[in-house]
């Protein structure tokens, strides 16, 4: 029976309104929605609800009663209105949007709630007199959408992710360009002979006034860029564009003012508009992802402390040395601390790369950054948050500097292009000043208009823009178009193991030895169920439902740290653990690499369970393809070498495979390869990979949930798509070739146009019409080509 609210299987059926629920939380959420006439929520999708948490009796959100903390989280607050934005990674469908945007019907204190589905955020306006921020968060958590509030949220406000000035530039240029084109139609259709008196002059002067905002405001960024380049004695690609704009507009104004013609303001404003649109398209990134995150994004904002024998929830920034804190199952350890009570099972996979949780006992030191897996534990703070191990890890010099990204190959060539253009223009001017001065101005004007490199820039811009879209469609989200060229140059690939090649929180279980009956498997599960050890939990979970309703009694349970467990199950002695614990004489050579858990029934060795990581789909084929294509592959794992044999089979005997690698070891390896002139691309997922990802020429962070934490990187890839790495790299290389082809096409176009312009046989108005037409043609061609290549490679 599945839950009516969340769809999960009901271990214990709870009924209400003739419907079944898996827990009291889901039932209470349904009753709440029903009470407020919001059950339309269930019509959008079958079982749309997130598994609810139920009523909050704990004080885990008490830190939101702290005024300084609240002030750091809210975006605006007045006497009757407070604005706040929360990240909700759980949001997944239209029913989520419906429920979240109807919070005001559940809680009258909420004035408005608006969802940004792409960013998985909700913007809430509430009345602080009626309801507090803490109550808003508790409401969201109760209905299954607990906000993802981290330490970074309290120290850094969210920046505006788009350039408003750039949008204004495009909007004004587009408005003026469209109206100038419309007012120019009579000129086009009458071949310049408008019979109605004064109509031609009216249209012409209207075009002049409409062009002024484009020249003085919209094109300002192009002029500024060109001027900065000249001040630094560098001719960038904006210089000829700026010159073409000035010449086109100046010549047009001269003709209009002197009455010699209508000018080329349609083409001039078109140049500016298309260039601005192209640049906006190139600079557009996936603003739903943060590529420059640090350790603060990973830390919780609140933590439970014990003061005067009572629990109190405070902001993590207020933690001090010797404070006693409580960490519950799944919570982050915010600072280096000593274990006071309870047995800790700490998951350090994101910090050290160790795939299996580590057992810690009373009196042992636990470093910040791990997650507790199991019952609540009590800790005493040894170092404050600012002095913890994880903070020191982030203080590496590599994080204090931005990557020195190489510019596109187009930009170095632009200097030569600009020099050649100016040389041709000067030679043309000298020639016609001697041969025929009447052709001097038209010839030079036509040269400068024809040679405007907008076709080159637009083709590269739209090619890479289309590629960004295709990469994103396959869940590889690039920071910008420059990353495509960086990927294309890569010749050396580094992989992390845990969470990159392997799936997080997924293990493969294999049994070797004397076959076990269903009853014997139930006996094993009855014993492992008594232990909180991570390996025991894996066996318990993987065996599934083998009990068949049998009641097995477990007596005399004992657990030996680092060795194993034993007990009497239904009057039969059972031991489970290491070979040495069960019987050190057993031969373990027949077992695959991984963790071996041996089983003994009544002093008879039955066999062993081998627990190994479960590798992502397509990894084996991807590694083979990359090696065949000549890439140099390395594996740097923070985990131990229990799976050395498996990885050797995967990468080959001669591959560079290293285990127990610290964050500094990984960073040093990247630097060593770069010193050998290798272009390094790295795949990694944890904080232990952050330094290496930042140092590498291209750093790709692997995440099973792109809305959650990932280290600073150039790209974020969904974990399920790592197997597509060969196709992604092949597409990046193909994209660079497509842009190079468009570069050659642009040069050919310019060469042909210039050959007519320098002879004085190409009228400036024809040049002004051909220039944007050819640019648009090349843009359409390379965009179509990039889509066809993607399909051929397999990125449909």
PDB file of C-alpha atoms in Angstrom, residues 598-728:
ATOM      1  CA  UNK A 598      32.788 -13.257   7.168  1.00  0.00           C
ATOM      2  CA  UNK A 599      29.959 -15.385   8.557  1.00  0.00           C
ATOM      3  CA  UNK A 600      30.252 -18.238  11.051  1.00  0.00           C
ATOM      4  CA  UNK A 601      27.351 -20.449  12.176  1.00  0.00           C
ATOM      5  CA  UNK A 602      27.915 -22.691  15.201  1.00  0.00           C
ATOM      6  CA  UNK A 603      31.740 -22.425  14.758  1.00  0.00           C
ATOM      7  CA  UNK A 604      31.504 -23.368  11.066  1.00  0.00           C
ATOM      8  CA  UNK A 605      32.716 -20.849   8.491  1.00  0.00           C
ATOM      9  CA  UNK A 606      29.993 -20.384   5.878  1.00  0.00           C
ATOM     10  CA  UNK A 607      31.464 -17.708   3.593  1.00  0.00           C
ATOM     11  CA  UNK A 608      31.761 -13.948   3.340  1.00  0.00           C
ATOM     12  CA  UNK A 609      29.839 -10.950   2.082  1.00  0.00           C
ATOM     13  CA  UNK A 610      31.888  -8.661  -0.152  1.00  0.00           C
ATOM     14  CA  UNK A 611      30.795  -5.030   0.029  1.00  0.00           C
ATOM     15  CA  UNK A 612      32.024  -2.822  -2.780  1.00  0.00           C
ATOM     16  CA  UNK A 613      31.126   0.504  -4.255  1.00  0.00           C
ATOM     17  CA  UNK A 614      28.506   0.590  -6.957  1.00  0.00           C
ATOM     18  CA  UNK A 615      29.946   2.297 -10.036  1.00  0.00           C
ATOM     19  CA  UNK A 616      27.941   4.699 -12.135  1.00  0.00           C
ATOM     20  CA  UNK A 617      26.326   3.527 -15.336  1.00  0.00           C
ATOM     21  CA  UNK A 618      28.545   3.729 -18.418  1.00  0.00           C
ATOM     22  CA  UNK A 619      31.821   4.324 -16.543  1.00  0.00           C
ATOM     23  CA  UNK A 620      33.621   1.266 -17.929  1.00  0.00           C
ATOM     24  CA  UNK A 621      32.749   2.113 -21.543  1.00  0.00           C
ATOM     25  CA  UNK A 622      33.634   5.794 -20.958  1.00  0.00           C
ATOM     26  CA  UNK A 623      37.112   4.939 -19.621  1.00  0.00           C
ATOM     27  CA  UNK A 624      37.753   2.639 -22.595  1.00  0.00           C
ATOM     28  CA  UNK A 625      36.669   5.291 -25.119  1.00  0.00           C
ATOM     29  CA  UNK A 626      38.785   8.006 -23.480  1.00  0.00           C
ATOM     30  CA  UNK A 627      41.866   5.781 -23.540  1.00  0.00           C
ATOM     31  CA  UNK A 628      41.260   4.911 -27.196  1.00  0.00           C
ATOM     32  CA  UNK A 629      41.045   8.623 -28.026  1.00  0.00           C
ATOM     33  CA  UNK A 630      44.480   9.210 -26.499  1.00  0.00           C
ATOM     34  CA  UNK A 631      43.593  10.914 -23.230  1.00  0.00           C
ATOM     35  CA  UNK A 632      45.980  10.390 -20.322  1.00  0.00           C
ATOM     36  CA  UNK A 633      43.902   9.146 -17.365  1.00  0.00           C
ATOM     37  CA  UNK A 634      44.625   9.413 -13.632  1.00  0.00           C
ATOM     38  CA  UNK A 635      42.628   8.295 -10.590  1.00  0.00           C
ATOM     39  CA  UNK A 636      43.157  10.152  -7.290  1.00  0.00           C
ATOM     40  CA  UNK A 637      41.072   8.765  -4.444  1.00  0.00           C
ATOM     41  CA  UNK A 638      40.902   9.827  -0.826  1.00  0.00           C
ATOM     42  CA  UNK A 639      39.539   6.354  -0.054  1.00  0.00           C
ATOM     43  CA  UNK A 640      41.609   3.294   0.899  1.00  0.00           C
ATOM     44  CA  UNK A 641      42.818   0.726  -1.628  1.00  0.00           C
ATOM     45  CA  UNK A 642      40.239  -1.998  -0.937  1.00  0.00           C
ATOM     46  CA  UNK A 643      39.040  -1.739  -4.537  1.00  0.00           C
ATOM     47  CA  UNK A 644      42.455  -1.581  -6.139  1.00  0.00           C
ATOM     48  CA  UNK A 645      41.893  -4.766  -8.172  1.00  0.00           C
ATOM     49  CA  UNK A 646      38.544  -3.557  -9.503  1.00  0.00           C
ATOM     50  CA  UNK A 647      39.954  -0.177 -10.529  1.00  0.00           C
ATOM     51  CA  UNK A 648      43.051  -1.766 -12.086  1.00  0.00           C
ATOM     52  CA  UNK A 649      40.754  -3.843 -14.286  1.00  0.00           C
ATOM     53  CA  UNK A 650      38.814  -0.702 -15.152  1.00  0.00           C
ATOM     54  CA  UNK A 651      41.769   1.602 -15.953  1.00  0.00           C
ATOM     55  CA  UNK A 652      44.441  -0.940 -16.900  1.00  0.00           C
ATOM     56  CA  UNK A 653      47.625  -2.066 -15.174  1.00  0.00           C
ATOM     57  CA  UNK A 654      49.683   0.873 -16.424  1.00  0.00           C
ATOM     58  CA  UNK A 655      47.239   3.569 -15.283  1.00  0.00           C
ATOM     59  CA  UNK A 656      48.166   6.043 -12.553  1.00  0.00           C
ATOM     60  CA  UNK A 657      45.896   4.988  -9.667  1.00  0.00           C
ATOM     61  CA  UNK A 658      46.521   6.486  -6.229  1.00  0.00           C
ATOM     62  CA  UNK A 659      44.680   5.980  -2.946  1.00  0.00           C
ATOM     63  CA  UNK A 660      44.636   7.755   0.428  1.00  0.00           C
ATOM     64  CA  UNK A 661      45.159  11.060  -1.339  1.00  0.00           C
ATOM     65  CA  UNK A 662      44.770  14.154   0.828  1.00  0.00           C
ATOM     66  CA  UNK A 663      43.400  17.408  -0.620  1.00  0.00           C
ATOM     67  CA  UNK A 664      46.961  18.729  -0.817  1.00  0.00           C
ATOM     68  CA  UNK A 665      48.159  15.559  -2.607  1.00  0.00           C
ATOM     69  CA  UNK A 666      45.487  16.066  -5.287  1.00  0.00           C
ATOM     70  CA  UNK A 667      46.362  19.729  -5.713  1.00  0.00           C
ATOM     71  CA  UNK A 668      50.104  18.911  -5.978  1.00  0.00           C
ATOM     72  CA  UNK A 669      49.425  16.238  -8.615  1.00  0.00           C
ATOM     73  CA  UNK A 670      47.527  18.715 -10.805  1.00  0.00           C
ATOM     74  CA  UNK A 671      50.356  21.231 -10.496  1.00  0.00           C
ATOM     75  CA  UNK A 672      52.964  18.593 -11.377  1.00  0.00           C
ATOM     76  CA  UNK A 673      51.066  17.596 -14.520  1.00  0.00           C
ATOM     77  CA  UNK A 674      50.681  21.239 -15.521  1.00  0.00           C
ATOM     78  CA  UNK A 675      54.432  21.751 -15.069  1.00  0.00           C
ATOM     79  CA  UNK A 676      54.834  19.072 -17.754  1.00  0.00           C
ATOM     80  CA  UNK A 677      52.658  21.237 -20.055  1.00  0.00           C
ATOM     81  CA  UNK A 678      49.615  19.003 -19.654  1.00  0.00           C
ATOM     82  CA  UNK A 679      46.169  20.539 -20.025  1.00  0.00           C
ATOM     83  CA  UNK A 680      44.291  19.048 -17.066  1.00  0.00           C
ATOM     84  CA  UNK A 681      40.557  18.441 -16.762  1.00  0.00           C
ATOM     85  CA  UNK A 682      39.363  17.049 -13.430  1.00  0.00           C
ATOM     86  CA  UNK A 683      36.127  15.415 -12.283  1.00  0.00           C
ATOM     87  CA  UNK A 684      35.531  15.580  -8.515  1.00  0.00           C
ATOM     88  CA  UNK A 685      32.685  15.932  -6.080  1.00  0.00           C
ATOM     89  CA  UNK A 686      33.871  16.760  -2.564  1.00  0.00           C
ATOM     90  CA  UNK A 687      35.632  19.399  -0.544  1.00  0.00           C
ATOM     91  CA  UNK A 688      38.726  17.214  -0.737  1.00  0.00           C
ATOM     92  CA  UNK A 689      38.674  17.846  -4.511  1.00  0.00           C
ATOM     93  CA  UNK A 690      38.057  21.589  -4.293  1.00  0.00           C
ATOM     94  CA  UNK A 691      41.700  22.708  -4.479  1.00  0.00           C
ATOM     95  CA  UNK A 692      42.465  20.410  -7.405  1.00  0.00           C
ATOM     96  CA  UNK A 693      39.307  21.488  -9.229  1.00  0.00           C
ATOM     97  CA  UNK A 694      40.314  25.121  -8.828  1.00  0.00           C
ATOM     98  CA  UNK A 695      43.915  24.483  -9.926  1.00  0.00           C
ATOM     99  CA  UNK A 696      43.053  22.374 -12.972  1.00  0.00           C
ATOM    100  CA  UNK A 697      42.578  24.000 -16.360  1.00  0.00           C
ATOM    101  CA  UNK A 698      38.976  22.767 -16.287  1.00  0.00           C
ATOM    102  CA  UNK A 699      37.264  21.673 -13.090  1.00  0.00           C
ATOM    103  CA  UNK A 700      33.970  19.778 -13.337  1.00  0.00           C
ATOM    104  CA  UNK A 701      32.076  19.164 -10.088  1.00  0.00           C
ATOM    105  CA  UNK A 702      29.982  16.004  -9.954  1.00  0.00           C
ATOM    106  CA  UNK A 703      26.722  16.276  -8.034  1.00  0.00           C
ATOM    107  CA  UNK A 704      23.750  13.965  -7.648  1.00  0.00           C
ATOM    108  CA  UNK A 705      21.653  17.041  -6.917  1.00  0.00           C
ATOM    109  CA  UNK A 706      22.709  20.184  -8.777  1.00  0.00           C
ATOM    110  CA  UNK A 707      20.766  22.343  -6.323  1.00  0.00           C
ATOM    111  CA  UNK A 708      22.924  21.223  -3.420  1.00  0.00           C
ATOM    112  CA  UNK A 709      26.507  21.951  -2.499  1.00  0.00           C
ATOM    113  CA  UNK A 710      29.339  21.480  -4.969  1.00  0.00           C
ATOM    114  CA  UNK A 711      32.882  22.871  -4.831  1.00  0.00           C
ATOM    115  CA  UNK A 712      34.112  25.891  -6.794  1.00  0.00           C
ATOM    116  CA  UNK A 713      34.278  24.785 -10.421  1.00  0.00           C
ATOM    117  CA  UNK A 714      33.981  25.628 -14.102  1.00  0.00           C
ATOM    118  CA  UNK A 715      31.071  23.262 -14.671  1.00  0.00           C
ATOM    119  CA  UNK A 716      28.605  21.107 -12.758  1.00  0.00           C
ATOM    120  CA  UNK A 717      27.602  17.697 -14.083  1.00  0.00           C
ATOM    121  CA  UNK A 718      24.806  15.478 -12.848  1.00  0.00           C
ATOM    122  CA  UNK A 719      26.312  12.281 -11.440  1.00  0.00           C
ATOM    123  CA  UNK A 720      24.235  10.087 -13.732  1.00  0.00           C
ATOM    124  CA  UNK A 721      25.876  11.717 -16.793  1.00  0.00           C
ATOM    125  CA  UNK A 722      29.561  11.127 -15.948  1.00  0.00           C
ATOM    126  CA  UNK A 723      29.517   8.195 -18.366  1.00  0.00           C
ATOM    127  CA  UNK A 724      28.901  10.678 -21.207  1.00  0.00           C
ATOM    128  CA  UNK A 725      32.309  12.314 -20.669  1.00  0.00           C
ATOM    129  CA  UNK A 726      33.743  11.068 -24.029  1.00  0.00           C
ATOM    130  CA  UNK A 727      30.788  12.570 -25.920  1.00  0.00           C
ATOM    131  CA  UNK A 728      31.013  15.872 -24.051  1.00  0.00           C
TER     132      UNK A 728
END
